[in-house]
Amino acid sequence: MDLAEGVLAGDRRAVARAISVVEGGGAAGAALVDRLYPRTGRAWRIGLTGPPGAGKSTLADRLIGHFRDAGQRVGVVAVDPSSPFTGGALLGDRVRMDERTAGEAGGVFIRSLAARGALGGLSEATEAVGDVLDAAGYDVVLIETVGVGQGEIDVAEAADTVVVVVVPESGDAVQAMKAGLMEIADVFAVNKAERPEAGRMVRALRQMLHLRPPPEDGWAVPVVKTSAVEGAGIGSLVAALEGHRAHLAARWDETRTARLRRRVRQLVEAGWRARFWDARRSALDAALAGLEAADRTPHRLAARLLEREGADREG
Ligand code: GDP
């Protein structure tokens, strides 16, 4: 049985190895994704993102509990875009969690992922790990990211349904991040909702959602209150998630095609950029060294290298 067959058979060790292969990128990773991709599309990929300490991991544990109780298998990918080499602080917690759940007949699989410079970046790596778990038969793939920057937003795009987790007192942070996060959120969870300011936060978010232009796909983003440590509000969160899933189900082919288009664009752009510079590393040095001061300007130099590109293609 080769690696792809092992994944398709749901073999845990094959899944672990396959994730390392796709995470590393390169030809082996690409070949494996191409074998598995046609067998994907069944798993529900749920992204959890938001500022550190908002309660994403605690909430993820609650969601895992919910899906396990419903008899579903859950894969968890913890992504730390700010930490290029390890899963950062996430890793320690997650490995402990994995040990705790490893006995459950493989019902939960947890893995952390870090930016390793694979072609297409962390977002493609996250998509590819999602493919492995999807092809292996996990019903739900939870993608947890730390932070609220562009990197996290890119990663969140690898999910079908994105939950943005905030806490009652993150009012200023929400103002600062609203542009990007408002666009990616399918559901807002105001966690630590046992705190008195929670109602104010919920109202502020609803107001912001109300003020923006109506979304093209017609989905009205729900704002739910949760208290992950107490286990309160998990039912409402799950109901909001299921609502979004039903909304997607009505346009599943479009959704899947849009994601595929985005992945292909990213891969083409990354591949094209790498090829361009492979061919012109020395051309740039030569241009920098050889030109008179008047021509040694950013735009003239860039134009020279780009013209070369045109000339090479014609010739
Ligand atoms: P993450 O960084 O977003 O993954 O946050 P964690 O899940 O690690 O939670 C950060 C801290 O907040 C931990 O000490 C949790 O126990 C705590 N926490 C999580 N959810 C709640 C909640 O609903 N209420 C309160 N009071 N604390 C919570």
PDB file of C-alpha atoms in Angstrom, residues 140-270:
ATOM      1  CA  VAL A 140     -14.759  17.792  10.349  1.00  0.00           C
ATOM      2  CA  VAL A 141     -11.424  19.585   9.980  1.00  0.00           C
ATOM      3  CA  LEU A 142     -10.884  22.362  12.511  1.00  0.00           C
ATOM      4  CA  ILE A 143      -8.288  24.901  11.430  1.00  0.00           C
ATOM      5  CA  GLU A 144      -7.144  27.001  14.338  1.00  0.00           C
ATOM      6  CA  THR A 145      -4.972  30.082  13.779  1.00  0.00           C
ATOM      7  CA  VAL A 146      -3.489  32.548  16.220  1.00  0.00           C
ATOM      8  CA  GLY A 147      -3.683  36.269  15.633  1.00  0.00           C
ATOM      9  CA  VAL A 148      -5.595  38.722  13.481  1.00  0.00           C
ATOM     10  CA  GLY A 149      -3.166  39.751  10.749  1.00  0.00           C
ATOM     11  CA  GLN A 150      -3.085  39.131   7.013  1.00  0.00           C
ATOM     12  CA  GLY A 151      -1.405  35.750   7.478  1.00  0.00           C
ATOM     13  CA  GLU A 152      -4.292  34.521   9.599  1.00  0.00           C
ATOM     14  CA  ILE A 153      -6.810  35.861   7.141  1.00  0.00           C
ATOM     15  CA  ASP A 154      -5.087  33.959   4.316  1.00  0.00           C
ATOM     16  CA  VAL A 155      -5.150  30.774   6.361  1.00  0.00           C
ATOM     17  CA  ALA A 156      -8.791  31.289   7.260  1.00  0.00           C
ATOM     18  CA  GLU A 157      -9.598  31.224   3.550  1.00  0.00           C
ATOM     19  CA  ALA A 158      -8.704  27.539   3.561  1.00  0.00           C
ATOM     20  CA  ALA A 159     -11.870  26.911   5.609  1.00  0.00           C
ATOM     21  CA  ASP A 160     -15.469  26.547   4.449  1.00  0.00           C
ATOM     22  CA  THR A 161     -16.855  28.210   7.561  1.00  0.00           C
ATOM     23  CA  VAL A 162     -14.840  30.760   9.523  1.00  0.00           C
ATOM     24  CA  VAL A 163     -15.511  31.576  13.166  1.00  0.00           C
ATOM     25  CA  VAL A 164     -13.905  34.747  14.462  1.00  0.00           C
ATOM     26  CA  VAL A 165     -13.509  34.503  18.231  1.00  0.00           C
ATOM     27  CA  VAL A 166     -13.349  37.726  20.235  1.00  0.00           C
ATOM     28  CA  VAL A 167     -13.732  38.553  23.923  1.00  0.00           C
ATOM     29  CA  PRO A 168     -15.910  41.266  25.493  1.00  0.00           C
ATOM     30  CA  GLU A 169     -13.025  43.615  26.158  1.00  0.00           C
ATOM     31  CA  SER A 170     -11.432  43.437  22.705  1.00  0.00           C
ATOM     32  CA  GLY A 171     -13.386  46.473  21.499  1.00  0.00           C
ATOM     33  CA  ASP A 172     -10.359  48.432  20.326  1.00  0.00           C
ATOM     34  CA  ALA A 173      -8.850  45.387  18.702  1.00  0.00           C
ATOM     35  CA  VAL A 174     -12.068  44.787  16.811  1.00  0.00           C
ATOM     36  CA  GLN A 175     -12.035  48.357  15.524  1.00  0.00           C
ATOM     37  CA  ALA A 176      -8.485  47.901  14.314  1.00  0.00           C
ATOM     38  CA  MET A 177      -9.035  44.534  12.722  1.00  0.00           C
ATOM     39  CA  LYS A 178     -12.533  44.987  11.434  1.00  0.00           C
ATOM     40  CA  ALA A 179     -11.675  45.547   7.807  1.00  0.00           C
ATOM     41  CA  GLY A 180     -10.109  42.131   7.302  1.00  0.00           C
ATOM     42  CA  LEU A 181     -11.962  40.131   9.909  1.00  0.00           C
ATOM     43  CA  MET A 182     -15.396  41.386   8.962  1.00  0.00           C
ATOM     44  CA  GLU A 183     -14.772  40.025   5.491  1.00  0.00           C
ATOM     45  CA  ILE A 184     -13.748  36.549   6.557  1.00  0.00           C
ATOM     46  CA  ALA A 185     -16.152  35.942   9.457  1.00  0.00           C
ATOM     47  CA  ASP A 186     -19.078  33.646   8.742  1.00  0.00           C
ATOM     48  CA  VAL A 187     -19.869  33.512  12.457  1.00  0.00           C
ATOM     49  CA  PHE A 188     -18.712  35.697  15.352  1.00  0.00           C
ATOM     50  CA  ALA A 189     -18.288  34.099  18.767  1.00  0.00           C
ATOM     51  CA  VAL A 190     -18.041  36.515  21.679  1.00  0.00           C
ATOM     52  CA  ASN A 191     -16.314  34.210  24.137  1.00  0.00           C
ATOM     53  CA  LYS A 192     -15.906  34.711  27.913  1.00  0.00           C
ATOM     54  CA  ALA A 193     -19.484  35.891  27.701  1.00  0.00           C
ATOM     55  CA  GLU A 194     -20.036  35.413  31.413  1.00  0.00           C
ATOM     56  CA  ARG A 195     -18.361  38.827  31.699  1.00  0.00           C
ATOM     57  CA  PRO A 196     -20.685  41.814  32.029  1.00  0.00           C
ATOM     58  CA  GLU A 197     -19.383  43.689  28.961  1.00  0.00           C
ATOM     59  CA  ALA A 198     -20.327  40.806  26.635  1.00  0.00           C
ATOM     60  CA  GLY A 199     -23.688  42.321  25.694  1.00  0.00           C
ATOM     61  CA  ARG A 200     -22.028  45.553  24.640  1.00  0.00           C
ATOM     62  CA  MET A 201     -19.570  43.679  22.442  1.00  0.00           C
ATOM     63  CA  VAL A 202     -22.354  41.718  20.777  1.00  0.00           C
ATOM     64  CA  ARG A 203     -24.246  44.929  20.031  1.00  0.00           C
ATOM     65  CA  ALA A 204     -21.119  46.616  18.649  1.00  0.00           C
ATOM     66  CA  LEU A 205     -20.433  43.711  16.309  1.00  0.00           C
ATOM     67  CA  ARG A 206     -24.029  43.537  15.118  1.00  0.00           C
ATOM     68  CA  GLN A 207     -23.935  47.253  14.420  1.00  0.00           C
ATOM     69  CA  MET A 208     -20.721  46.947  12.410  1.00  0.00           C
ATOM     70  CA  LEU A 209     -22.201  44.058  10.437  1.00  0.00           C
ATOM     71  CA  HIS A 210     -25.322  46.073   9.831  1.00  0.00           C
ATOM     72  CA  LEU A 211     -23.367  49.068   8.528  1.00  0.00           C
ATOM     73  CA  ARG A 212     -21.405  47.196   5.917  1.00  0.00           C
ATOM     74  CA  PRO A 213     -22.790  46.540   2.446  1.00  0.00           C
ATOM     75  CA  PRO A 214     -24.969  43.405   2.339  1.00  0.00           C
ATOM     76  CA  PRO A 215     -22.856  40.343   1.461  1.00  0.00           C
ATOM     77  CA  GLU A 216     -23.187  39.076  -2.110  1.00  0.00           C
ATOM     78  CA  ASP A 217     -24.068  35.542  -1.095  1.00  0.00           C
ATOM     79  CA  GLY A 218     -26.863  36.709   1.188  1.00  0.00           C
ATOM     80  CA  TRP A 219     -25.473  35.123   4.362  1.00  0.00           C
ATOM     81  CA  ALA A 220     -26.305  37.143   7.506  1.00  0.00           C
ATOM     82  CA  VAL A 221     -23.378  36.673   9.919  1.00  0.00           C
ATOM     83  CA  PRO A 222     -24.640  35.503  13.330  1.00  0.00           C
ATOM     84  CA  VAL A 223     -23.051  36.809  16.539  1.00  0.00           C
ATOM     85  CA  VAL A 224     -23.237  34.257  19.362  1.00  0.00           C
ATOM     86  CA  LYS A 225     -22.146  34.381  22.982  1.00  0.00           C
ATOM     87  CA  THR A 226     -20.084  31.514  24.350  1.00  0.00           C
ATOM     88  CA  SER A 227     -18.370  30.723  27.585  1.00  0.00           C
ATOM     89  CA  ALA A 228     -16.000  27.989  26.569  1.00  0.00           C
ATOM     90  CA  VAL A 229     -14.725  27.143  30.084  1.00  0.00           C
ATOM     91  CA  GLU A 230     -18.262  26.759  31.367  1.00  0.00           C
ATOM     92  CA  GLY A 231     -19.474  25.065  28.213  1.00  0.00           C
ATOM     93  CA  ALA A 232     -22.234  27.652  27.810  1.00  0.00           C
ATOM     94  CA  GLY A 233     -23.466  28.769  24.399  1.00  0.00           C
ATOM     95  CA  ILE A 234     -21.842  25.867  22.567  1.00  0.00           C
ATOM     96  CA  GLY A 235     -25.260  24.756  21.308  1.00  0.00           C
ATOM     97  CA  SER A 236     -25.890  28.216  19.816  1.00  0.00           C
ATOM     98  CA  LEU A 237     -22.447  28.235  18.233  1.00  0.00           C
ATOM     99  CA  VAL A 238     -23.006  24.815  16.698  1.00  0.00           C
ATOM    100  CA  ALA A 239     -26.435  25.924  15.427  1.00  0.00           C
ATOM    101  CA  ALA A 240     -24.846  28.989  13.801  1.00  0.00           C
ATOM    102  CA  LEU A 241     -22.168  26.793  12.210  1.00  0.00           C
ATOM    103  CA  GLU A 242     -24.738  24.288  10.940  1.00  0.00           C
ATOM    104  CA  GLY A 243     -26.744  27.172   9.518  1.00  0.00           C
ATOM    105  CA  HIS A 244     -23.731  28.282   7.508  1.00  0.00           C
ATOM    106  CA  ARG A 245     -23.054  24.741   6.390  1.00  0.00           C
ATOM    107  CA  ALA A 246     -26.599  24.444   5.063  1.00  0.00           C
ATOM    108  CA  HIS A 247     -26.143  27.798   3.309  1.00  0.00           C
ATOM    109  CA  LEU A 248     -22.967  26.471   1.643  1.00  0.00           C
ATOM    110  CA  ALA A 249     -24.562  23.165   0.717  1.00  0.00           C
ATOM    111  CA  ALA A 250     -26.925  25.040  -1.572  1.00  0.00           C
ATOM    112  CA  ARG A 251     -23.924  26.390  -3.509  1.00  0.00           C
ATOM    113  CA  TRP A 252     -21.295  23.738  -2.843  1.00  0.00           C
ATOM    114  CA  ASP A 253     -19.961  23.402  -6.393  1.00  0.00           C
ATOM    115  CA  GLU A 254     -19.460  27.160  -6.708  1.00  0.00           C
ATOM    116  CA  THR A 255     -17.770  27.305  -3.310  1.00  0.00           C
ATOM    117  CA  ARG A 256     -15.435  24.479  -4.148  1.00  0.00           C
ATOM    118  CA  THR A 257     -14.620  25.903  -7.565  1.00  0.00           C
ATOM    119  CA  ALA A 258     -13.922  29.341  -6.080  1.00  0.00           C
ATOM    120  CA  ARG A 259     -11.476  27.772  -3.618  1.00  0.00           C
ATOM    121  CA  LEU A 260      -9.797  25.757  -6.354  1.00  0.00           C
ATOM    122  CA  ARG A 261      -9.463  28.879  -8.504  1.00  0.00           C
ATOM    123  CA  ARG A 262      -7.843  30.756  -5.630  1.00  0.00           C
ATOM    124  CA  ARG A 263      -5.382  27.902  -5.020  1.00  0.00           C
ATOM    125  CA  VAL A 264      -4.427  27.652  -8.673  1.00  0.00           C
ATOM    126  CA  ARG A 265      -3.843  31.410  -8.869  1.00  0.00           C
ATOM    127  CA  GLN A 266      -1.614  31.300  -5.798  1.00  0.00           C
ATOM    128  CA  LEU A 267       0.381  28.367  -7.156  1.00  0.00           C
ATOM    129  CA  VAL A 268       0.775  29.986 -10.571  1.00  0.00           C
ATOM    130  CA  GLU A 269       1.891  33.302  -9.067  1.00  0.00           C
ATOM    131  CA  ALA A 270       4.335  31.629  -6.698  1.00  0.00           C
TER     132      ALA A 270
END
